[in-house]
Amino acid sequence: SRESNLELIDFVSAYLSEYGVESQRVYDDSGTKANLFATIGPDTEGGIVLSAHTDVVPVDGQEWDSDPFSVTMKRGRLYGRGTSDMKSFPALFLSMLPQFLAADLHIPVHLALSYDEEVGCLGAPQLIALIKSLGISPSAVIIGEPTEMKVINRHKGVFRFSTTANGLEAHSAYPDRGVSAIFHAADTIHFLNDLSKDLRTRADGIGSFDPPYHTLQVGTLSGGTAANIVPRKCTFGWEVRLIPGGDIHTLVLAPLEHYLDEEVRPLMHKISSHASIRTETVVQIPGLGPEEIPDAENLGRELSGDNGPAGAISFGTEAGLFQRAGFATFVCGPGSILQAHKPNEYIEIDQIETCKQFMERLINRLRRA
């Protein structure tokens, strides 16, 4: 995500052009990243959107047995960063582009590639806005995240926050003359820990999620300058994952603000009226819930051969954003999320074969009679 994706977008655009397929781009504010959208088939209403993100997480500090940015095949697996999450899905579609074009489709297929999904689904809103501006209202959006080709119609919403306590520095020999940002941040973290336990009891009837409840965890903490200085500043990053239907304000933010107003800020202000503690929203990724009319989900079952009940996942995707925009959406793609973001990430070749069958069924479904 920290690098430009334009080289990849240029490659895909040129590849599509070789087959006479035009594509459109939407750039970020820096001009160094872009979404790509292309339509294969007739210029008619509806269609199926195949969606994927172009970015990957870094490999810094990970010990790989092979070059993470060069695909290595061994023992029935393809190893490399992004093989499972989630580049096999769009790569397979692009490899089958000649078959889609030869099929004389009567319903279009749309390719939607986004940037910066891994750092908060930053590109997807612009991509969705482009689709809407083109007057396209797809009958289904398929997010090709790794689900082992199982149809997923629910995932948790993801909310990330940064809380900063600003205190007052003092010599550590006289701690009562200062306001310890770290101590007050620690008290707040302790409250959030208690709240995380309470959240486990606040989600009923959703046992298909793993874990089957809302979660909250603190992931980063930094502050202070030296052991003999009462710390002026402390910042911690934290995350909440809510099952669809859970309200972040009611469940988390309102209780937190009440605690800060009643317990933390008064103590800080006794020493310094300028002391503060504030929370900033960093990422908001809406959850995905079942569609009232499950036509898209039923299509997914037909294409995947998955006859079981639709599943639920605890990781976030761009699906919630597409659904919030009014598009019927489900998640289904090759690979396992358990292999993602790790050293020696891989995808089973059997999963790619299963996804190929999915694409072949899609072609047959959309070709002219």
PDB file of N, CA and C in Angstrom, residues 328-365:
ATOM      1  N   ALA A 328     -26.098  -5.271  -4.615  1.00  0.00           N
ATOM      2  CA  ALA A 328     -26.147  -6.603  -4.005  1.00  0.00           C
ATOM      3  C   ALA A 328     -24.752  -7.218  -4.083  1.00  0.00           C
ATOM      4  N   THR A 329     -24.213  -7.611  -2.948  1.00  0.00           N
ATOM      5  CA  THR A 329     -22.799  -7.969  -2.866  1.00  0.00           C
ATOM      6  C   THR A 329     -22.589  -9.216  -2.029  1.00  0.00           C
ATOM      7  N   PHE A 330     -21.653 -10.054  -2.458  1.00  0.00           N
ATOM      8  CA  PHE A 330     -21.194 -11.153  -1.615  1.00  0.00           C
ATOM      9  C   PHE A 330     -19.693 -11.326  -1.820  1.00  0.00           C
ATOM     10  N   VAL A 331     -19.074 -12.088  -0.942  1.00  0.00           N
ATOM     11  CA  VAL A 331     -17.634 -12.333  -0.995  1.00  0.00           C
ATOM     12  C   VAL A 331     -17.407 -13.788  -1.358  1.00  0.00           C
ATOM     13  N   CYS A 332     -16.546 -14.032  -2.334  1.00  0.00           N
ATOM     14  CA  CYS A 332     -16.218 -15.404  -2.726  1.00  0.00           C
ATOM     15  C   CYS A 332     -14.941 -15.377  -3.555  1.00  0.00           C
ATOM     16  N   GLY A 333     -13.919 -16.051  -3.075  1.00  0.00           N
ATOM     17  CA  GLY A 333     -12.673 -16.066  -3.817  1.00  0.00           C
ATOM     18  C   GLY A 333     -11.785 -17.214  -3.379  1.00  0.00           C
ATOM     19  N   PRO A 334     -10.746 -17.489  -4.159  1.00  0.00           N
ATOM     20  CA  PRO A 334      -9.866 -18.625  -3.859  1.00  0.00           C
ATOM     21  C   PRO A 334      -8.874 -18.307  -2.752  1.00  0.00           C
ATOM     22  N   GLY A 335      -8.431 -19.349  -2.075  1.00  0.00           N
ATOM     23  CA  GLY A 335      -7.426 -19.190  -1.044  1.00  0.00           C
ATOM     24  C   GLY A 335      -8.027 -19.069   0.342  1.00  0.00           C
ATOM     25  N   SER A 336      -7.145 -19.090   1.329  1.00  0.00           N
ATOM     26  CA  SER A 336      -7.552 -18.998   2.733  1.00  0.00           C
ATOM     27  C   SER A 336      -6.969 -17.751   3.367  1.00  0.00           C
ATOM     28  N   ILE A 337      -7.794 -17.043   4.117  1.00  0.00           N
ATOM     29  CA  ILE A 337      -7.313 -15.851   4.815  1.00  0.00           C
ATOM     30  C   ILE A 337      -6.253 -16.219   5.851  1.00  0.00           C
ATOM     31  N   LEU A 338      -6.236 -17.473   6.284  1.00  0.00           N
ATOM     32  CA  LEU A 338      -5.258 -17.907   7.281  1.00  0.00           C
ATOM     33  C   LEU A 338      -3.835 -17.906   6.728  1.00  0.00           C
ATOM     34  N   GLN A 339      -3.708 -17.860   5.398  1.00  0.00           N
ATOM     35  CA  GLN A 339      -2.381 -17.794   4.781  1.00  0.00           C
ATOM     36  C   GLN A 339      -1.973 -16.366   4.451  1.00  0.00           C
ATOM     37  N   ALA A 340      -2.875 -15.424   4.609  1.00  0.00           N
ATOM     38  CA  ALA A 340      -2.608 -14.040   4.219  1.00  0.00           C
ATOM     39  C   ALA A 340      -1.764 -13.314   5.262  1.00  0.00           C
ATOM     40  N   HIS A 341      -1.019 -12.316   4.811  1.00  0.00           N
ATOM     41  CA  HIS A 341      -0.257 -11.403   5.667  1.00  0.00           C
ATOM     42  C   HIS A 341       0.880 -12.099   6.420  1.00  0.00           C
ATOM     43  N   LYS A 342       1.229 -13.302   6.024  1.00  0.00           N
ATOM     44  CA  LYS A 342       2.246 -14.091   6.717  1.00  0.00           C
ATOM     45  C   LYS A 342       3.445 -14.325   5.804  1.00  0.00           C
ATOM     46  N   PRO A 343       4.603 -14.657   6.390  1.00  0.00           N
ATOM     47  CA  PRO A 343       5.698 -15.121   5.533  1.00  0.00           C
ATOM     48  C   PRO A 343       5.304 -16.428   4.863  1.00  0.00           C
ATOM     49  N   ASN A 344       5.820 -16.635   3.660  1.00  0.00           N
ATOM     50  CA  ASN A 344       5.510 -17.839   2.879  1.00  0.00           C
ATOM     51  C   ASN A 344       4.016 -17.972   2.604  1.00  0.00           C
ATOM     52  N   GLU A 345       3.380 -16.832   2.341  1.00  0.00           N
ATOM     53  CA  GLU A 345       1.968 -16.846   1.923  1.00  0.00           C
ATOM     54  C   GLU A 345       1.828 -17.723   0.684  1.00  0.00           C
ATOM     55  N   TYR A 346       0.739 -18.476   0.620  1.00  0.00           N
ATOM     56  CA  TYR A 346       0.546 -19.355  -0.533  1.00  0.00           C
ATOM     57  C   TYR A 346      -0.931 -19.571  -0.809  1.00  0.00           C
ATOM     58  N   ILE A 347      -1.195 -20.112  -1.996  1.00  0.00           N
ATOM     59  CA  ILE A 347      -2.524 -20.569  -2.361  1.00  0.00           C
ATOM     60  C   ILE A 347      -2.388 -21.967  -2.950  1.00  0.00           C
ATOM     61  N   GLU A 348      -3.305 -22.827  -2.586  1.00  0.00           N
ATOM     62  CA  GLU A 348      -3.329 -24.173  -3.162  1.00  0.00           C
ATOM     63  C   GLU A 348      -3.753 -24.080  -4.628  1.00  0.00           C
ATOM     64  N   ILE A 349      -3.058 -24.798  -5.488  1.00  0.00           N
ATOM     65  CA  ILE A 349      -3.423 -24.791  -6.907  1.00  0.00           C
ATOM     66  C   ILE A 349      -4.827 -25.346  -7.095  1.00  0.00           C
ATOM     67  N   ASP A 350      -5.248 -26.252  -6.230  1.00  0.00           N
ATOM     68  CA  ASP A 350      -6.623 -26.759  -6.296  1.00  0.00           C
ATOM     69  C   ASP A 350      -7.632 -25.626  -6.148  1.00  0.00           C
ATOM     70  N   GLN A 351      -7.297 -24.621  -5.328  1.00  0.00           N
ATOM     71  CA  GLN A 351      -8.198 -23.480  -5.159  1.00  0.00           C
ATOM     72  C   GLN A 351      -8.311 -22.672  -6.451  1.00  0.00           C
ATOM     73  N   ILE A 352      -7.209 -22.551  -7.157  1.00  0.00           N
ATOM     74  CA  ILE A 352      -7.237 -21.832  -8.432  1.00  0.00           C
ATOM     75  C   ILE A 352      -8.069 -22.599  -9.450  1.00  0.00           C
ATOM     76  N   GLU A 353      -7.958 -23.915  -9.438  1.00  0.00           N
ATOM     77  CA  GLU A 353      -8.773 -24.733 -10.342  1.00  0.00           C
ATOM     78  C   GLU A 353     -10.256 -24.574 -10.022  1.00  0.00           C
ATOM     79  N   THR A 354     -10.588 -24.522  -8.740  1.00  0.00           N
ATOM     80  CA  THR A 354     -11.984 -24.336  -8.345  1.00  0.00           C
ATOM     81  C   THR A 354     -12.493 -22.971  -8.787  1.00  0.00           C
ATOM     82  N   CYS A 355     -11.644 -21.952  -8.663  1.00  0.00           N
ATOM     83  CA  CYS A 355     -12.031 -20.615  -9.113  1.00  0.00           C
ATOM     84  C   CYS A 355     -12.177 -20.573 -10.631  1.00  0.00           C
ATOM     85  N   LYS A 356     -11.348 -21.321 -11.334  1.00  0.00           N
ATOM     86  CA  LYS A 356     -11.474 -21.396 -12.792  1.00  0.00           C
ATOM     87  C   LYS A 356     -12.828 -21.970 -13.181  1.00  0.00           C
ATOM     88  N   GLN A 357     -13.270 -22.995 -12.476  1.00  0.00           N
ATOM     89  CA  GLN A 357     -14.596 -23.563 -12.737  1.00  0.00           C
ATOM     90  C   GLN A 357     -15.686 -22.527 -12.462  1.00  0.00           C
ATOM     91  N   PHE A 358     -15.492 -21.727 -11.418  1.00  0.00           N
ATOM     92  CA  PHE A 358     -16.411 -20.633 -11.093  1.00  0.00           C
ATOM     93  C   PHE A 358     -16.522 -19.679 -12.280  1.00  0.00           C
ATOM     94  N   MET A 359     -15.385 -19.278 -12.847  1.00  0.00           N
ATOM     95  CA  MET A 359     -15.373 -18.361 -13.988  1.00  0.00           C
ATOM     96  C   MET A 359     -16.008 -19.004 -15.214  1.00  0.00           C
ATOM     97  N   GLU A 360     -15.753 -20.281 -15.427  1.00  0.00           N
ATOM     98  CA  GLU A 360     -16.344 -20.968 -16.575  1.00  0.00           C
ATOM     99  C   GLU A 360     -17.866 -21.022 -16.449  1.00  0.00           C
ATOM    100  N   ARG A 361     -18.352 -21.266 -15.244  1.00  0.00           N
ATOM    101  CA  ARG A 361     -19.804 -21.266 -15.034  1.00  0.00           C
ATOM    102  C   ARG A 361     -20.383 -19.870 -15.243  1.00  0.00           C
ATOM    103  N   LEU A 362     -19.621 -18.854 -14.849  1.00  0.00           N
ATOM    104  CA  LEU A 362     -20.081 -17.481 -15.073  1.00  0.00           C
ATOM    105  C   LEU A 362     -20.197 -17.188 -16.560  1.00  0.00           C
ATOM    106  N   ILE A 363     -19.215 -17.620 -17.333  1.00  0.00           N
ATOM    107  CA  ILE A 363     -19.276 -17.435 -18.785  1.00  0.00           C
ATOM    108  C   ILE A 363     -20.517 -18.109 -19.350  1.00  0.00           C
ATOM    109  N   ASN A 364     -20.748 -19.342 -18.975  1.00  0.00           N
ATOM    110  CA  ASN A 364     -21.912 -20.074 -19.484  1.00  0.00           C
ATOM    111  C   ASN A 364     -23.219 -19.416 -19.064  1.00  0.00           C
ATOM    112  N   ARG A 365     -23.217 -18.831 -17.883  1.00  0.00           N
ATOM    113  CA  ARG A 365     -24.432 -18.178 -17.372  1.00  0.00           C
ATOM    114  C   ARG A 365     -24.754 -16.914 -18.152  1.00  0.00           C
TER     115      ARG A 365
END
